[in-house]
XYZ file of C-alpha atoms in Angstrom:
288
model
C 114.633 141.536 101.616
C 116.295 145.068 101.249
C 114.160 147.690 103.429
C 114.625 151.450 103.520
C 113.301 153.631 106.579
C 112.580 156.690 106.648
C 112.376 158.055 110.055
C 110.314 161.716 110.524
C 109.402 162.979 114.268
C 106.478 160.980 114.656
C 108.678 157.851 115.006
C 109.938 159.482 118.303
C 106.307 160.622 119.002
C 105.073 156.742 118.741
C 108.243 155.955 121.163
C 106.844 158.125 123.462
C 108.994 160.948 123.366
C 108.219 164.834 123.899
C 109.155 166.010 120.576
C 107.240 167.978 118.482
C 107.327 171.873 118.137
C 105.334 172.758 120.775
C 107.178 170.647 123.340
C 110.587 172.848 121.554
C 108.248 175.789 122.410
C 107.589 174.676 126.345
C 111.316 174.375 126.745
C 112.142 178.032 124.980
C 109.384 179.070 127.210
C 111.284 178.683 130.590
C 114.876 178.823 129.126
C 114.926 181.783 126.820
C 111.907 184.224 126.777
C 113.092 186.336 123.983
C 113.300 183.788 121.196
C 109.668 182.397 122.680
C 108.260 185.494 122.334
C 109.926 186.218 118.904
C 108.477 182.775 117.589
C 105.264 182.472 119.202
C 103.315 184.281 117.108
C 104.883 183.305 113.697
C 105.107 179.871 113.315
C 102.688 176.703 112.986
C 102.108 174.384 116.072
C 103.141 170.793 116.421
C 104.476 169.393 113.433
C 108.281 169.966 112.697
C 107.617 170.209 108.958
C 105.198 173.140 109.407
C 107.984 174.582 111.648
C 110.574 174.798 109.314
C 108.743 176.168 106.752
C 107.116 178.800 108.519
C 111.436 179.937 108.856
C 111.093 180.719 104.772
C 108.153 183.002 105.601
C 109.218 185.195 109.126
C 107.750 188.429 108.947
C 109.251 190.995 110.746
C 106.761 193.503 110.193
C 105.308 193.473 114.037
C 108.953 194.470 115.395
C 109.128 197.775 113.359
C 105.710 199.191 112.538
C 105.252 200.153 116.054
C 108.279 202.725 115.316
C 106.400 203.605 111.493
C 103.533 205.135 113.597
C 105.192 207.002 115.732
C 106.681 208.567 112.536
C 103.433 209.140 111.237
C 102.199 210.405 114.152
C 104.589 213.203 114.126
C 107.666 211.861 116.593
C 111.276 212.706 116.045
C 111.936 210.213 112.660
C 115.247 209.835 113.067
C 115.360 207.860 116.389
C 112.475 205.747 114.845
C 114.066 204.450 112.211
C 117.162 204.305 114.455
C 115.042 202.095 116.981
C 113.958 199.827 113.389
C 117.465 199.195 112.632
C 118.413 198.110 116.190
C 115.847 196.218 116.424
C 116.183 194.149 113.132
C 119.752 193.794 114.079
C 118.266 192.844 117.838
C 116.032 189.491 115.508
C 119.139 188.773 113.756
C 120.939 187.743 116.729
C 118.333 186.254 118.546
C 117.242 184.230 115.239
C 121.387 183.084 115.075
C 120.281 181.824 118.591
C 117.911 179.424 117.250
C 120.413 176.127 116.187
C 122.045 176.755 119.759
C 118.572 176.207 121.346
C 117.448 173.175 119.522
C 120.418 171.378 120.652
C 120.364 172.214 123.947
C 116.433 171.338 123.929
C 117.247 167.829 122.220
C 119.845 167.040 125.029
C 117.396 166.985 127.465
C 115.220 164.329 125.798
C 116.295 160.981 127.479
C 115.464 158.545 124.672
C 116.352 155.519 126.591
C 113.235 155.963 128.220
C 111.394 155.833 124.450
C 109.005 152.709 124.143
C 110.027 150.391 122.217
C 107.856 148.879 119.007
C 107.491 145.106 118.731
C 106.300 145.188 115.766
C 108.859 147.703 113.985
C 111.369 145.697 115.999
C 110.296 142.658 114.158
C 110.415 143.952 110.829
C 114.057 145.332 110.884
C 115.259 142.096 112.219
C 113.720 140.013 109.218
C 115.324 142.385 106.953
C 118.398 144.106 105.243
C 117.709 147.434 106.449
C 118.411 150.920 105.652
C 117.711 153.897 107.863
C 117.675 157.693 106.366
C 116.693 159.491 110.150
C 115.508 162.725 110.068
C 115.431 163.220 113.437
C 118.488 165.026 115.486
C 117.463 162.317 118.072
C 119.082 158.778 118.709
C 116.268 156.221 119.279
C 117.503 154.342 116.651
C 120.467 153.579 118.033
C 119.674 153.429 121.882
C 116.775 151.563 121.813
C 117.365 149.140 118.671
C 120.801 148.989 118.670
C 121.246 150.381 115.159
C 124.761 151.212 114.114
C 124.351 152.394 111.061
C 122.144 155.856 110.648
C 122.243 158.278 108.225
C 120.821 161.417 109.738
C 120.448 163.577 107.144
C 120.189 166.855 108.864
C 122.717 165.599 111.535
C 122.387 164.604 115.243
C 124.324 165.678 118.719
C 127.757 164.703 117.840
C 128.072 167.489 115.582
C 125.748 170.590 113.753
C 122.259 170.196 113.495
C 120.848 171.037 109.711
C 117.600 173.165 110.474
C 115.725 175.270 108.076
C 113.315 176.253 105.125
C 113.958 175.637 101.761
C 112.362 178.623 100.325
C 113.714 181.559 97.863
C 113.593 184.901 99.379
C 111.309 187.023 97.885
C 111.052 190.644 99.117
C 107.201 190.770 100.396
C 105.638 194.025 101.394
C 105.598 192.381 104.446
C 109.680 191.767 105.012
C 110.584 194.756 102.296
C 111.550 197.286 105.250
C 111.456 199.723 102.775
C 107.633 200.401 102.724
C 108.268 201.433 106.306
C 110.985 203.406 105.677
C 110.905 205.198 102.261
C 111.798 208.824 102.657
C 112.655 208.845 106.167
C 115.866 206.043 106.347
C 119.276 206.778 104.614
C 120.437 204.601 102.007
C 122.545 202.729 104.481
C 120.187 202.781 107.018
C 118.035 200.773 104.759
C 120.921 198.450 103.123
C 121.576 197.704 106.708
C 117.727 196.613 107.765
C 117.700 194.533 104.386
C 120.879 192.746 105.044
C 119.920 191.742 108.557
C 116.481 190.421 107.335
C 118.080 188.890 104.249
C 120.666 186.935 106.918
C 117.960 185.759 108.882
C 116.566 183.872 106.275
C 119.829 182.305 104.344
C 120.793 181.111 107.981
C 117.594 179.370 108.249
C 117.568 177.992 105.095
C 118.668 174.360 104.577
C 121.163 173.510 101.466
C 119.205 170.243 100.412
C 121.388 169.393 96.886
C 125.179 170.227 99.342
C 123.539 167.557 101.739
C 122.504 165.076 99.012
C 125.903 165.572 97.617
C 127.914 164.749 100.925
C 125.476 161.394 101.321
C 125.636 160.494 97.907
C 127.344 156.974 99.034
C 124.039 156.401 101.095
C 122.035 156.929 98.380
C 123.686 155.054 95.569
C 123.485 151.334 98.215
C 119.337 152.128 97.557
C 119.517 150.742 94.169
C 118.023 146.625 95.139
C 115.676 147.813 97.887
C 112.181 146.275 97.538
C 110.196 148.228 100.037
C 109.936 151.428 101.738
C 108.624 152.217 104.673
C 107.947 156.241 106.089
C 107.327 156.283 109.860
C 106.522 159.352 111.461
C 107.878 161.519 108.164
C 105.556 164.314 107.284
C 107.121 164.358 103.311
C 107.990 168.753 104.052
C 108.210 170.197 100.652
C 111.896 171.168 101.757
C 112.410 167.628 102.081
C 110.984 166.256 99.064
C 114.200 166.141 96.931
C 115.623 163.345 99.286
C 112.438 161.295 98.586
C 113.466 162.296 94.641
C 116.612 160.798 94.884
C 115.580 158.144 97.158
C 113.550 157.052 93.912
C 115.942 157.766 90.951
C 118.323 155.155 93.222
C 116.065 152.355 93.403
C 116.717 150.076 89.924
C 113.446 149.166 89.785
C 110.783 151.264 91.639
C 107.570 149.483 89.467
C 108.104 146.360 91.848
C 109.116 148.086 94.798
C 105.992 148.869 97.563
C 105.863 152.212 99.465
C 104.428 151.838 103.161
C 103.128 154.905 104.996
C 102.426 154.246 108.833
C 99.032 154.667 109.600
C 98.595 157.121 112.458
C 96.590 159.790 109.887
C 94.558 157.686 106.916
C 93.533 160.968 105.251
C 97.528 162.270 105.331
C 98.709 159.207 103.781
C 96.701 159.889 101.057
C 98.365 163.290 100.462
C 101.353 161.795 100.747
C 101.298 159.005 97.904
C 100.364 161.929 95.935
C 103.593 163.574 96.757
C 105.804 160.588 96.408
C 103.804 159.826 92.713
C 104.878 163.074 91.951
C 108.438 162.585 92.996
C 108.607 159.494 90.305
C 107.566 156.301 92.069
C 105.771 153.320 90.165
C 105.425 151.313 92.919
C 103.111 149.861 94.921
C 101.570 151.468 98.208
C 99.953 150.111 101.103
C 100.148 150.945 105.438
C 101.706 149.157 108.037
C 101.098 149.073 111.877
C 103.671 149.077 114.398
């Protein structure tokens, strides 16, 4: 029988391994204290899918209303907003910082040591088996001998895809001009923009350039017979690879959807979400 897997984080979670946000957030914590204490504050815990996008909605309101008060309390403007545009330009670099980090952090996870599953080993030796990984990690491969992966958003032999996938809309919160207005230049505030305006196109994933490049992957979906999703938390950012995932498979009304069952009352969000992606199917759990 033909098999897709979809592999999220909590596949590496059930393995045993140390990696969901808040272990990323333990490492930043005693290797670089200035993107910790940029993030801390502005992002969800836990669940990498939360993570990324909380990146669509950064607000960097904190950094530079310290320097609107002092305006309104009378100090000199003009080193204020001097101090806001050094400081956006100050999250801009450390936010560039970000990719560099999560590598470095998923280096250190030894997945050799991961658990391994009998039962999930069982099923992908009965079957013909695809595996759409997005995880940066290589469990897979170490501890089930896989050869053939696609990670989606890449792994450690080359860049890491990480990001929101989120328009920017100009908020009051992240529109630096409601801090500024009457007291910034015009380039003073074209300058602020632009570095808020970079922080969020770097942190924003290209979804339809990476279905593009792995159309070949894809297009091989079209005789599969069941799906299973372990440890994938179905991100709206990610949703158009489930899309596709569905428009590839010939015959999705006998084809059966699995969802592991760590979280009962998730799964049943997430048939919703894959109904409303297009799939007929079938759906039921599975246990490993």
């Amino acid at each position: 029988m033909k098999v897709l897997l979809i592999i999220g984080n909590g596949f590496d979670l059930s393995h045993g391994l140390h990696t969901c946000y808040n272990d990323f957030k333990e490492y930043l914590y005693e290797t670089d204290s200035v993107l910790y204490d940029l993030l801390k504050n502005k992002m969800s815990d836990f669940l990498w899918s939360n993570f990324e996008e909380d990146l669509g909605y950064l607000d960097f309101s904190d950094e530079i209303s310290y320097y609107y008060r002092e305006i309104e309390d009378g100090f000199d403007s003009y080193s204020a907003v001097n101090n806001m545009v050094v400081t956006l330009y100050e999250c801009r670099k450390i936010m560039e910082s970000m990719n560099y980090f999560v590598k470095k952090w998923i280096k250190t996870i030894d997945t050799s040591k991961a658990i391994k599953r009998k039962r999930f080993f069982d099923l992908i030796k009965n079957n013909e088996c695809y595996f759409l990984s997005f995880n940066y990690t290589d469990t897979l491969e170490k501890k089930y001998n896989i050869r053939r992966v696609c990670h989606i958003h890449g792994n450690l032999k080359g860049k890491l895809i990480l990001g929101h996938g989120e328009k920017y809309i100009h908020t009051k919160e992240c529109n630096i001009k409601d801090y500024t207005d009457n007291y910034a230049t015009f380039s003073e505030l074209i300058e602020m923009q632009n570095n808020i305006d970079f922080i969020h196109n770097i942190l924003k994933k290209d979804v339809y350039s990476l279905l593009k490049k792995n159309r070949k992957f894809f297009e091989q979906l079209k005789d599969v017979e069941q799906v299973y999703s372990y440890g994938f938390s179905y991100g709206k950012v990610d949703l158009p690879y489930i899309k596709e995932i569905i428009n590839n498979i010939s015959n999705n009304k006998n084809s059966k959807w699995f969802f592991y069952d760590y979280n009962i009352d998730e799964n049943k969000k997430y048939k919703n979400l894959v109904k409303s992606c297009g799939f007929n199917g079938q759906y039921d759990s599975f246990h490993c």
